Coordinates of C-alpha atoms in Angstrom, one line a residue:
Chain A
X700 CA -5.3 -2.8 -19.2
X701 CA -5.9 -5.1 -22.2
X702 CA -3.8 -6.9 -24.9
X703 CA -4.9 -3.6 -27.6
X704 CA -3.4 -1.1 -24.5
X705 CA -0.4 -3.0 -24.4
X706 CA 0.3 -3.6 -28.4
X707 CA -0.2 0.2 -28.3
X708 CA 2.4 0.8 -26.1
X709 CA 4.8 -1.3 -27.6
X710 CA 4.0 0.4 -31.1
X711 CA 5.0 3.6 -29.1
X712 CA 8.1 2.4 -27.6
X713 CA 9.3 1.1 -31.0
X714 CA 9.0 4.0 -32.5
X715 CA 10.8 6.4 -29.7
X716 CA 13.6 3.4 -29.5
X717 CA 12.2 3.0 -25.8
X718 CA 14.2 -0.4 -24.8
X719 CA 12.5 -0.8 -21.4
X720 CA 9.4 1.4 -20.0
X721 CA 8.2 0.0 -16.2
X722 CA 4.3 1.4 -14.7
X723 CA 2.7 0.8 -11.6
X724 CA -0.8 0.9 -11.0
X725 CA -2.7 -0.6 -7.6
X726 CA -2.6 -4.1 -7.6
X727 CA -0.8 -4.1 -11.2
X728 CA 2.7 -3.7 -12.5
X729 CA 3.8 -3.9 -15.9
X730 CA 7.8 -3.9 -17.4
X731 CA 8.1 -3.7 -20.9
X732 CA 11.5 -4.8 -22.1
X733 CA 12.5 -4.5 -25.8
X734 CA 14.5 -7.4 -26.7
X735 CA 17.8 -8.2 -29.5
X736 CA 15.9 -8.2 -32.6
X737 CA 14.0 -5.2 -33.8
X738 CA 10.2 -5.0 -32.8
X739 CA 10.3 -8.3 -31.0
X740 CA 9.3 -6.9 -26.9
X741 CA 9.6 -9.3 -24.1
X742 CA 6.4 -8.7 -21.6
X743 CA 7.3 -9.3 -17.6
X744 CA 4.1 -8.9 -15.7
X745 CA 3.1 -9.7 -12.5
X746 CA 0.0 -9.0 -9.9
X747 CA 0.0 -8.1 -6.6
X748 CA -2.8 -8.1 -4.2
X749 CA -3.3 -4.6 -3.1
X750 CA -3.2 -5.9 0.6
X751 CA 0.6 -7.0 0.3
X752 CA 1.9 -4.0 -0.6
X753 CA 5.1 -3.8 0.3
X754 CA 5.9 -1.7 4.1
X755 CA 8.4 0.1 4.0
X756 CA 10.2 1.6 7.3
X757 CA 12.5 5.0 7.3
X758 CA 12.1 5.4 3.2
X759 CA 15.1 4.6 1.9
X760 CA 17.2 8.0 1.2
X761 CA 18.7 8.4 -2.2
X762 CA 22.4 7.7 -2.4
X763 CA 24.8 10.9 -2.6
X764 CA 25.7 11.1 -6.1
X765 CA 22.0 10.2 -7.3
X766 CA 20.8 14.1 -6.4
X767 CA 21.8 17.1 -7.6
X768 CA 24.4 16.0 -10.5
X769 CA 23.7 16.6 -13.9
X770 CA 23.1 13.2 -15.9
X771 CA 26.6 12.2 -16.9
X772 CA 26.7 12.2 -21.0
X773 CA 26.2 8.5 -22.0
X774 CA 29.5 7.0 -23.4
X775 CA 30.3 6.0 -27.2
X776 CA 32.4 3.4 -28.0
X777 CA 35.5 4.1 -29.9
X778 CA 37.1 2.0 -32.7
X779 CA 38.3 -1.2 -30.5
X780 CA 36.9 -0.7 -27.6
X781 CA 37.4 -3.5 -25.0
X782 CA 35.1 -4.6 -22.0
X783 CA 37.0 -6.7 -20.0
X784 CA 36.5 -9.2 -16.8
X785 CA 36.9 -7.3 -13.8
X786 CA 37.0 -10.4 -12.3
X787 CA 38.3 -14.3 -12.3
X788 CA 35.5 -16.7 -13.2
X789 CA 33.1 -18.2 -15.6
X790 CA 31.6 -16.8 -18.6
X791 CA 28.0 -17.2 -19.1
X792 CA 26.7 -15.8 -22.7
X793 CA 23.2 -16.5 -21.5
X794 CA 21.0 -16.1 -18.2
X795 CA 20.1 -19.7 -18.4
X796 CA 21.9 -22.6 -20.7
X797 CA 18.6 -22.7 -22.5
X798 CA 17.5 -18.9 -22.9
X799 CA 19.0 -17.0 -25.8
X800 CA 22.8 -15.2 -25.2
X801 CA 22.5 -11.8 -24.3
X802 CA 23.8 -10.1 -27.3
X803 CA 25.5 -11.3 -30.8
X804 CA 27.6 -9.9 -33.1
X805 CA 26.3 -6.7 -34.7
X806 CA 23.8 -5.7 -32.0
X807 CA 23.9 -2.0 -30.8
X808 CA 24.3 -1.9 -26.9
X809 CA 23.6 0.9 -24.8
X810 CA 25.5 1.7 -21.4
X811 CA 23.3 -0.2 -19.4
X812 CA 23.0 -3.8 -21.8
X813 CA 24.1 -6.9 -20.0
X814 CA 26.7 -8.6 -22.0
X815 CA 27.4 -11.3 -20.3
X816 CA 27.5 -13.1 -16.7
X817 CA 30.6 -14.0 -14.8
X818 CA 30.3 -16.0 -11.6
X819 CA 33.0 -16.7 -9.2
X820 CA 31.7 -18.8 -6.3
X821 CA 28.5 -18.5 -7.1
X822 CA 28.4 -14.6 -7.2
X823 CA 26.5 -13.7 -10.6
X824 CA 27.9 -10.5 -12.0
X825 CA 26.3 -9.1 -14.8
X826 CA 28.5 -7.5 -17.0
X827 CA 27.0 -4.3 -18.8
X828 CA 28.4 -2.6 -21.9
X829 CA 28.9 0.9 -20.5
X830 CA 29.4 2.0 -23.5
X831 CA 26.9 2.7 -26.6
X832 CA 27.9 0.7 -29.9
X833 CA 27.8 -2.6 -31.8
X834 CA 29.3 -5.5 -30.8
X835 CA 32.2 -6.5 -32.7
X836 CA 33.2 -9.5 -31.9
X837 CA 32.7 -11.8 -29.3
X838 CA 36.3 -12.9 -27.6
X839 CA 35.8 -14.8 -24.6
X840 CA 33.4 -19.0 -25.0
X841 CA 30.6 -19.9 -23.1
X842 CA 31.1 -22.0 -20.0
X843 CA 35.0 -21.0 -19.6
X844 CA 37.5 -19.4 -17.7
X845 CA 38.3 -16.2 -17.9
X846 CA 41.0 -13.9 -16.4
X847 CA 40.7 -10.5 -14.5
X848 CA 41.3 -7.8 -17.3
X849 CA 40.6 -10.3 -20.0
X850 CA 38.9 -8.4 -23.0
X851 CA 35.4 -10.3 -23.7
X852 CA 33.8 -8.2 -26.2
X853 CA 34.6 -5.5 -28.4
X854 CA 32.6 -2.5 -29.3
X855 CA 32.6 -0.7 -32.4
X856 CA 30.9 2.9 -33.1
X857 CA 27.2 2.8 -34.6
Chain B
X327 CA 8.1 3.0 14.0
X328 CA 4.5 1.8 13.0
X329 CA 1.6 2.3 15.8
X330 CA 1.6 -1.7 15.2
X331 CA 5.0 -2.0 15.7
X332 CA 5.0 -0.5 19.0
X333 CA 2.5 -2.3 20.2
X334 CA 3.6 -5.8 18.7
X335 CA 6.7 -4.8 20.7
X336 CA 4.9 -4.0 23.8
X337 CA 3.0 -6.9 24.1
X338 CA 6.1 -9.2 23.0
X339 CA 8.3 -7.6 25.9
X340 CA 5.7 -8.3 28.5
X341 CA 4.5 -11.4 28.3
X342 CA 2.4 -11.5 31.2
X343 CA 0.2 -8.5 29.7
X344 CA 0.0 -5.0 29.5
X345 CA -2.5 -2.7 30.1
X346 CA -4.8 -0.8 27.7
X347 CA -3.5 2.4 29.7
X348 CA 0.2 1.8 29.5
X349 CA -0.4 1.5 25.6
X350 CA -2.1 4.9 25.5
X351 CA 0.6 6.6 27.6
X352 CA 3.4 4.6 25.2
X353 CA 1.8 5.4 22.2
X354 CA 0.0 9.0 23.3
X355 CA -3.3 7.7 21.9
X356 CA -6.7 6.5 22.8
X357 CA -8.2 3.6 24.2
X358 CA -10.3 3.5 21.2
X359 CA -7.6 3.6 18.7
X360 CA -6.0 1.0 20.6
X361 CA -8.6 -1.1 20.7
X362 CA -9.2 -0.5 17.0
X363 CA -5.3 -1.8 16.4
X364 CA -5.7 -4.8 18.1
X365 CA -9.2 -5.7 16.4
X366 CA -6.7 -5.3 13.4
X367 CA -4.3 -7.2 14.3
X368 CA -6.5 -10.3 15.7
X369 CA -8.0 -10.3 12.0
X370 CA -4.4 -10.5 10.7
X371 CA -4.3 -13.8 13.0
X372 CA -2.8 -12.5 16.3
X373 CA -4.3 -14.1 18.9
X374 CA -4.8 -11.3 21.9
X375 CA -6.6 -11.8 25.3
X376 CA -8.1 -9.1 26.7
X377 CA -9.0 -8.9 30.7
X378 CA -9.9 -6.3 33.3
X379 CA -6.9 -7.2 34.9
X380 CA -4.2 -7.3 33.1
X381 CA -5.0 -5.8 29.9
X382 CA -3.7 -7.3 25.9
X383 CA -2.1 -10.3 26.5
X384 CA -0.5 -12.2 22.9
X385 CA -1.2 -16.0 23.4
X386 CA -0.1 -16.9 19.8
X387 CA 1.3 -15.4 16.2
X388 CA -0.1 -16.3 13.1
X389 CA 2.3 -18.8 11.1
X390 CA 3.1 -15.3 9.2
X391 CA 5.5 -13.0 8.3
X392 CA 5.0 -9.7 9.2
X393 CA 7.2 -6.5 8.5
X394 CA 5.4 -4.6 12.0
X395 CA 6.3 -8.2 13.9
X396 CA 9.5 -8.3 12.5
X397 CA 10.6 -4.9 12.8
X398 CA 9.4 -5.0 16.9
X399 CA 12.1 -7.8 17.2
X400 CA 14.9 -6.0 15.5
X401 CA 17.5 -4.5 17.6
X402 CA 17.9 -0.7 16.6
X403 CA 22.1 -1.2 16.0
X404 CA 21.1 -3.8 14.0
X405 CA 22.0 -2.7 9.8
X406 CA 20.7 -5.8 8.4
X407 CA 17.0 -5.2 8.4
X408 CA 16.8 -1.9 9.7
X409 CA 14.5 -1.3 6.6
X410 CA 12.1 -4.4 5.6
X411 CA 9.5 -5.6 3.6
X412 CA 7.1 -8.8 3.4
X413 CA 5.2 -9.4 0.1
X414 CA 2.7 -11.8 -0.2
X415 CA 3.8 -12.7 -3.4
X416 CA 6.7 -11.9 -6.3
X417 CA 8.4 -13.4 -9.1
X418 CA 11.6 -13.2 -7.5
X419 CA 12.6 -11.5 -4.1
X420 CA 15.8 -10.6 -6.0
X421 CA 14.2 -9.3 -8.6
X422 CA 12.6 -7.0 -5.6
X423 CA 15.0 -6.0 -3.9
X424 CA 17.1 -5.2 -7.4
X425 CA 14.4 -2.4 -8.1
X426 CA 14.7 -0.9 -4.4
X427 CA 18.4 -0.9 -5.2
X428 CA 18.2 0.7 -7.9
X429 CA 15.8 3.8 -6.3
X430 CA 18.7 4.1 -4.3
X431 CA 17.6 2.1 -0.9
X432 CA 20.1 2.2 1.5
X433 CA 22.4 -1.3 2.6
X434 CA 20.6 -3.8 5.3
X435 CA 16.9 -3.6 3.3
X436 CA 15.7 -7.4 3.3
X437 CA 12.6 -8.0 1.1
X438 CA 10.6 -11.4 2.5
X439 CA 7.8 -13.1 -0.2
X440 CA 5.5 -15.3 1.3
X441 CA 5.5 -16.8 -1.7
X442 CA 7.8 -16.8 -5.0
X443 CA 6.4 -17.7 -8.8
X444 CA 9.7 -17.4 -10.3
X445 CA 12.2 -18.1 -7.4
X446 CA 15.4 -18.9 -8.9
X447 CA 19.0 -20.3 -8.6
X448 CA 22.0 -20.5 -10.4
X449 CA 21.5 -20.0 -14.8
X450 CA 18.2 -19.5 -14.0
X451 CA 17.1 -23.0 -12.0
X452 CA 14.2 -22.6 -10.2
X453 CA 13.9 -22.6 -6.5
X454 CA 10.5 -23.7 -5.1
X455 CA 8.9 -21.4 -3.0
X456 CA 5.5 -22.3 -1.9
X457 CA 3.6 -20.0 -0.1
X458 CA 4.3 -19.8 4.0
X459 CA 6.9 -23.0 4.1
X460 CA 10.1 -21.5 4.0
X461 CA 11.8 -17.8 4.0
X462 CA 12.3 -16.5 0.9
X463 CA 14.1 -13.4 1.2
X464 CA 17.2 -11.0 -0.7
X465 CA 19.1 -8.6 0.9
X466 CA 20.7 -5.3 -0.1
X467 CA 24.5 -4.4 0.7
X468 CA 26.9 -2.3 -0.3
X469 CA 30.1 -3.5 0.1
X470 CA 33.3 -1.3 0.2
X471 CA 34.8 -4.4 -1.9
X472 CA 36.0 -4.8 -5.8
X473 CA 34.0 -7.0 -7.7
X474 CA 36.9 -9.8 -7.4
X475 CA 36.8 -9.7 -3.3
X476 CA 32.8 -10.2 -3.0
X477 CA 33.1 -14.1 -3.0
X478 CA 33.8 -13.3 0.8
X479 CA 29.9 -12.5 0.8
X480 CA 29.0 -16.3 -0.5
X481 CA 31.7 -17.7 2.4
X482 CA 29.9 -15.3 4.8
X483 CA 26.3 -15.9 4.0
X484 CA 27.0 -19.5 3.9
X485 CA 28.3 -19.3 7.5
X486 CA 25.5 -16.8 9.0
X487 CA 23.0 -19.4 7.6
X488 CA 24.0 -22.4 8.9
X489 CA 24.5 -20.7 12.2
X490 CA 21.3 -19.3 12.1
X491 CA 20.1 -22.4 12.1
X492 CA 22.0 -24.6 14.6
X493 CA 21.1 -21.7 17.3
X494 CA 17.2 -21.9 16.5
X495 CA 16.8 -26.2 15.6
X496 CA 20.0 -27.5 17.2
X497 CA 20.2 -29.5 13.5
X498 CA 23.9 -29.4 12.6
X499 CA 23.6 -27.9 9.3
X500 CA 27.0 -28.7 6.8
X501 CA 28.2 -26.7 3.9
X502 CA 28.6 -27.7 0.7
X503 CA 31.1 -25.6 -1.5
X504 CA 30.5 -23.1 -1.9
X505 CA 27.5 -22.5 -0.2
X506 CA 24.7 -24.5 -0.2
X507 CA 23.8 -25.5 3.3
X508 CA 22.9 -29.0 4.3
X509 CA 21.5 -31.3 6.7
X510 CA 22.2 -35.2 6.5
X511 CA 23.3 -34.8 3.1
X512 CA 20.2 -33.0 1.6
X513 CA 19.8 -29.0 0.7
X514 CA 17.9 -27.0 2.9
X515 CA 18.9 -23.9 2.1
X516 CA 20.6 -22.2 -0.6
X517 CA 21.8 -18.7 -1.6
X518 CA 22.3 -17.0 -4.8
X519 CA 24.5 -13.5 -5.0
X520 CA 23.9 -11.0 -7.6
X521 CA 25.8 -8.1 -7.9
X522 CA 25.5 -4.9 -9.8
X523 CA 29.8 -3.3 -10.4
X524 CA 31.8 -1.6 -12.2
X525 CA 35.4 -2.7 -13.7
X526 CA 36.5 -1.8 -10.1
X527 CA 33.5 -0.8 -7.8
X528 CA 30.9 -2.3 -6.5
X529 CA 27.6 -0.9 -6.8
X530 CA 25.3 -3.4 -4.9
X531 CA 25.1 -7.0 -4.1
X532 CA 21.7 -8.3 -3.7
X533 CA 22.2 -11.5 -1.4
X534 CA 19.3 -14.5 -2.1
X535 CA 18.4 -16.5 0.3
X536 CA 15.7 -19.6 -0.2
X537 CA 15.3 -21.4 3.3
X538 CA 13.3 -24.9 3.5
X539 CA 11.5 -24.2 7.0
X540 CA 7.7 -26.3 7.4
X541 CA 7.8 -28.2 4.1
X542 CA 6.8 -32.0 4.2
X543 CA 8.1 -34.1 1.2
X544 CA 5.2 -33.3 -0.4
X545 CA 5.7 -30.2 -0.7
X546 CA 9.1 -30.6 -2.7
X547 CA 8.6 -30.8 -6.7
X548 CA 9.7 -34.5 -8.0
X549 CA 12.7 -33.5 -9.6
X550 CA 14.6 -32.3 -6.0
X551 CA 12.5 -34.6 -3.9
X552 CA 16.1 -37.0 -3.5
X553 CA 18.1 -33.9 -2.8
X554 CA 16.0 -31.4 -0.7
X555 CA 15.0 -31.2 3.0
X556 CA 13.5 -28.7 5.4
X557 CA 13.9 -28.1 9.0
X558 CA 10.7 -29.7 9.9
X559 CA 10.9 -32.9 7.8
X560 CA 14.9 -33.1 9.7
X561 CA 13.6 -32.4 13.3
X562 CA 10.3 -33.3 13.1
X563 CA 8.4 -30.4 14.2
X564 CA 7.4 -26.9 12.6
X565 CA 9.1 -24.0 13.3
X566 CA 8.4 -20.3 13.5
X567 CA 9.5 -18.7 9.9
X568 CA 9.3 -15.0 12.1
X569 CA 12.0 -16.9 14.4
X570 CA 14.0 -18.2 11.7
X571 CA 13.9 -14.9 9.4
X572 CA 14.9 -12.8 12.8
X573 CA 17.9 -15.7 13.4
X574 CA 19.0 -15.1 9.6
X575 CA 19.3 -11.1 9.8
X576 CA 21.0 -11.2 12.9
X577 CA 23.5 -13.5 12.1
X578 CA 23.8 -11.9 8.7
X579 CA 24.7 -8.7 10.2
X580 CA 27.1 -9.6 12.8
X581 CA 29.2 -11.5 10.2
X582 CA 28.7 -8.8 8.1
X583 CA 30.2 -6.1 10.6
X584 CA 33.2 -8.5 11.2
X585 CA 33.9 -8.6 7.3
X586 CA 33.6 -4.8 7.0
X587 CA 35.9 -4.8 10.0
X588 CA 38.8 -6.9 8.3
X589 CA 38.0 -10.4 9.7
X590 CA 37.7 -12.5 7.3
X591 CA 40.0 -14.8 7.8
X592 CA 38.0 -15.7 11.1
X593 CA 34.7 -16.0 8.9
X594 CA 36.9 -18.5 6.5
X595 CA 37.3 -20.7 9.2
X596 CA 34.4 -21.2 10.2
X597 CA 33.5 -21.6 6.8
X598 CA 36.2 -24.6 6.8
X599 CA 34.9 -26.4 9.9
X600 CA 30.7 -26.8 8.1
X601 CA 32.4 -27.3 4.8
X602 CA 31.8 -31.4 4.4
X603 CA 33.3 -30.9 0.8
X604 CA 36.8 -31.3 1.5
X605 CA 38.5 -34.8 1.5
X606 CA 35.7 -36.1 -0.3
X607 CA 35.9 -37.4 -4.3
X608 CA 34.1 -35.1 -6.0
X609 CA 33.4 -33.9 -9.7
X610 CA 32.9 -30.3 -10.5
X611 CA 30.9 -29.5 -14.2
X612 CA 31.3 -26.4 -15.6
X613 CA 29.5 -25.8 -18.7
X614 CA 30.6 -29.0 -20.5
X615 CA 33.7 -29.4 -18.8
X616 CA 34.2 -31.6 -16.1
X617 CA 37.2 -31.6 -13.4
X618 CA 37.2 -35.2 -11.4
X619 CA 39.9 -35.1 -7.8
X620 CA 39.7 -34.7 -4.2
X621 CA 38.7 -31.5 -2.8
X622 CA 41.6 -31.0 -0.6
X623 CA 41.2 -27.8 1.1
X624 CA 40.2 -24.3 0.7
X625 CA 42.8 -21.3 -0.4
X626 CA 42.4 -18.0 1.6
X627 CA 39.7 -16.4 -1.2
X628 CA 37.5 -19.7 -0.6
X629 CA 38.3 -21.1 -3.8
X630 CA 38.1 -24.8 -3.6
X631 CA 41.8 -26.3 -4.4
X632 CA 41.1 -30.3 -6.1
X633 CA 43.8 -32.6 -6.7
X634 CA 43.1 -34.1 -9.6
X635 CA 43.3 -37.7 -10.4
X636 CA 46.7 -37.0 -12.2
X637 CA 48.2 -35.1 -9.0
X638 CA 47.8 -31.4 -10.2
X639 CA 46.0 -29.3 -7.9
X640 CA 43.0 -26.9 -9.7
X641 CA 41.6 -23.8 -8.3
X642 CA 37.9 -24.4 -8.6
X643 CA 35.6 -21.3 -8.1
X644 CA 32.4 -21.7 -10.2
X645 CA 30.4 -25.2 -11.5
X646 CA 28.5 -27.9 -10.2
X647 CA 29.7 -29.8 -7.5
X648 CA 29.1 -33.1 -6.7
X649 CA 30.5 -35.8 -4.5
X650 CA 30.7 -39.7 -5.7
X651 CA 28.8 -41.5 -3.2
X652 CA 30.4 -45.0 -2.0
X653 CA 33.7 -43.7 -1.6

């Protein structure tokens, strides 16, 4: 795979509003993940030598729940919708203090966006929309406290 | 079980040898296919005699991890483990063990790297992971808690890991709230817990862990050469990282079993006796706020209680701690 196979791709997710596509090849692996602006893709790659492929013992079955049920329908937001902490701790906008927050006001979100990051005692626990809409508005700082059931964001309809 | 496995097993459980005909009855195959897995596994650096009289013997392991080696060792009752992978090399063994997750891989699967390019700790700090010197490995559980009740994992792993270590160096390994574990002062190992929830349920909790095992100071990056150690450079002496990674998972799941089974309160104490934070000065940062007081003692989640220097006693359960020296 070159650079001209990988622009084309990312053309083609842009224009089916694909936000992450992930493909595995021998020895090659490739996630494509669009990020907050339009068009812009951020490219995780990696290499791995054929020989350490991972072993696995007694496949892992799929969970109950994961077979057999119809994809749930994915969830709008509603005028006002909340997400709230469902835990004490501390708010993290960003993955790193120096990386980008996770979303802004007026982004759309899908179900599975991360919004934030709370840790409590040094669990990290991504906090995902799970809800599709646009943020609107951003409740809870950086770097501070929050409360368990403490609204964080709100989501508008798209 | 792998053919290798079996044999890896056999030859580990007797240690004086065993013969090439035992293995074919064992395994119900031929001598020549047995001879064929044992070329293989001398080539991967296992060091097998073979006599007339008393058959494959294993004189040494290769300073490897291996999943068939690993697996050989690990009791059948044993959750933690029960499914395994070693990768030679990957950004992040989180990051791996995320994506099993997330395919729906049952709790207990641990994912070992030899060798991490983008091993991390908390907001993203990097952990360094060079290739063979320590165990770099995540872990895959599935708690029957709510988000708020899995800081119990961090007092848990904290305590599996400092006990895995005392039984396999005799080092006295000390915690430091919340759960990086150190010896004389300096971090040797540390663990970071994602989790995957809902408002009230847990999906998964993928538990890090980045062990210092064979590294010299050398081998540490400038900027945590003060601060970090490793069981060799403490002891003087290598260790087996097969040992250590088998020490980890066992401990692991035994406190893990007594968590599931209610006993927490047991794991917290222990917990209390390796935690060197309390009674000491300290200053906790979080984002740009810092809280200055005495870590007096621990309340029943974990959460560090610190009297401040104005007599008002904080909870504390996220930041950076540190503890003023010359105290």
């Amino acid at each position: 795979m070159d650079l001209k196979d990988l622009k084309s791709i990312i053309d083609l997710m842009r224009k089916n509003s694909v936000s992450e596509l992930e493909l595995e090849k021998e020895g090659f692996k490739i996630r494509l993940k669009r990020g907050a602006e339009e068009g812009q893709a951020v490219v995780h790659h990696e290499y791995r030598p054929v020989m350490g492929q991972p072993m696995m013992y007694s496949q892992p079955p799929i969970t109950a729940g994961a077979t057999g049920t119809a994809p749930e329908p994915v969830r709008v937001a509603e005028e006002g919708t909340e997400i709230k902490s469902p835990m004490i701790g501390t708010l993290y906008r960003s993955a790193s203090p120096d990386a980008p927050p996770f979303v802004e006001i007026g982004q759309q979100v899908d179900p599975e966006t991360v919004v934030c990051i709370i840790e409590a005692m040094k669990v990290m626990n991504e906090i995902k929309a799970e809800v599709r809409g646009v943020i609107a508005e951003i409740v809870a700082d950086n770097s501070k406290p929050v409360e368990y059931g403490q609204v964080l964001f709100r989501i508008k309809p798209n | 079980m792998t053919l290798d496995t079996q044999i890896i097993a056999a030859l580990r459980s007797n240690t004086a040898g065993v013969s090439s005909s035992d293995l074919c009855n064992k395994l119900g195959i031929t001598r020549a296919a047995i001879w064929a897995r044992i070329e293989s596994l001398r080539n991967q650096g296992y060091e097998i005699i073979a006599s007339p009289h008393i058959g494959y013997r294993l004189v040494r392991s290769p300073d490897k991890l291996n999943a068939d080696d690993l697996h050989a060792q690990i009791p059948s009752k044993q959750i933690i483990g029960r499914d395994l992978c070693v990768l030679e090399q990957t950004t992040s063994t989180n990051d791996e063990a995320d994506r099993f997750a997330r395919q729906g891989a049952r709790e207990g699967l641990a994912v070992f790297a030899e060798s991490q390019t983008r091993g991390r700790g908390r907001l993203g700090r990097i952990w360094s992971s060079p290739p063979r010197k320590g165990v770099w490995a995540s872990i895959l559980l599935r708690p029957p808690f709510t988000p708020a009740e899995t800081t119990r994992i961090t007092v848990m792993s904290a305590v599996s890991v400092a006990r895995a270590i005392q039984l396999q160096t005799g080092l006295k390994p000390e915690i430091k709230w919340p759960n990086d574990i150190l010896l004389k002062g300096r971090k040797t190992a540390g663990i970071l817990t994602e989790m995957q929830a809902e408002s009230d349920h847990v999906n998964y909790v993928i538990l890090g862990i980045g062990l210092d095992v064979n590294q010299t100071q050398a081998d540490f990056p400038a900027e945590v050469k003060p601060v970090a150690t490793s069981l060799k450079i403490e002891s003087g002496r290598a260790f087996s990282r097969t040992d250590i990674a088998l020490a980890l998972l066992r401990e692991l799941d035994s406190d893990y079993r007594r968590l599931c089974a209610g006993k927490f309160s047991a794991i917290a104490e222990e917990w209390e006796g390796l935690c060197t934070t309390l009674g000491k000065e300290i200053t906790v940062t979080v984002g740009n706020q810092q809280h200055r007081g005495r870590a007096e003692s621990l309340d029943p989640s974990g959460a560090l209680l610190l009297r401040t220097v104005f007599g008002r006693l904080e909870r504390i359960i996220g930041g950076d701690v540190s503890i003023q020296k010359n105290r």
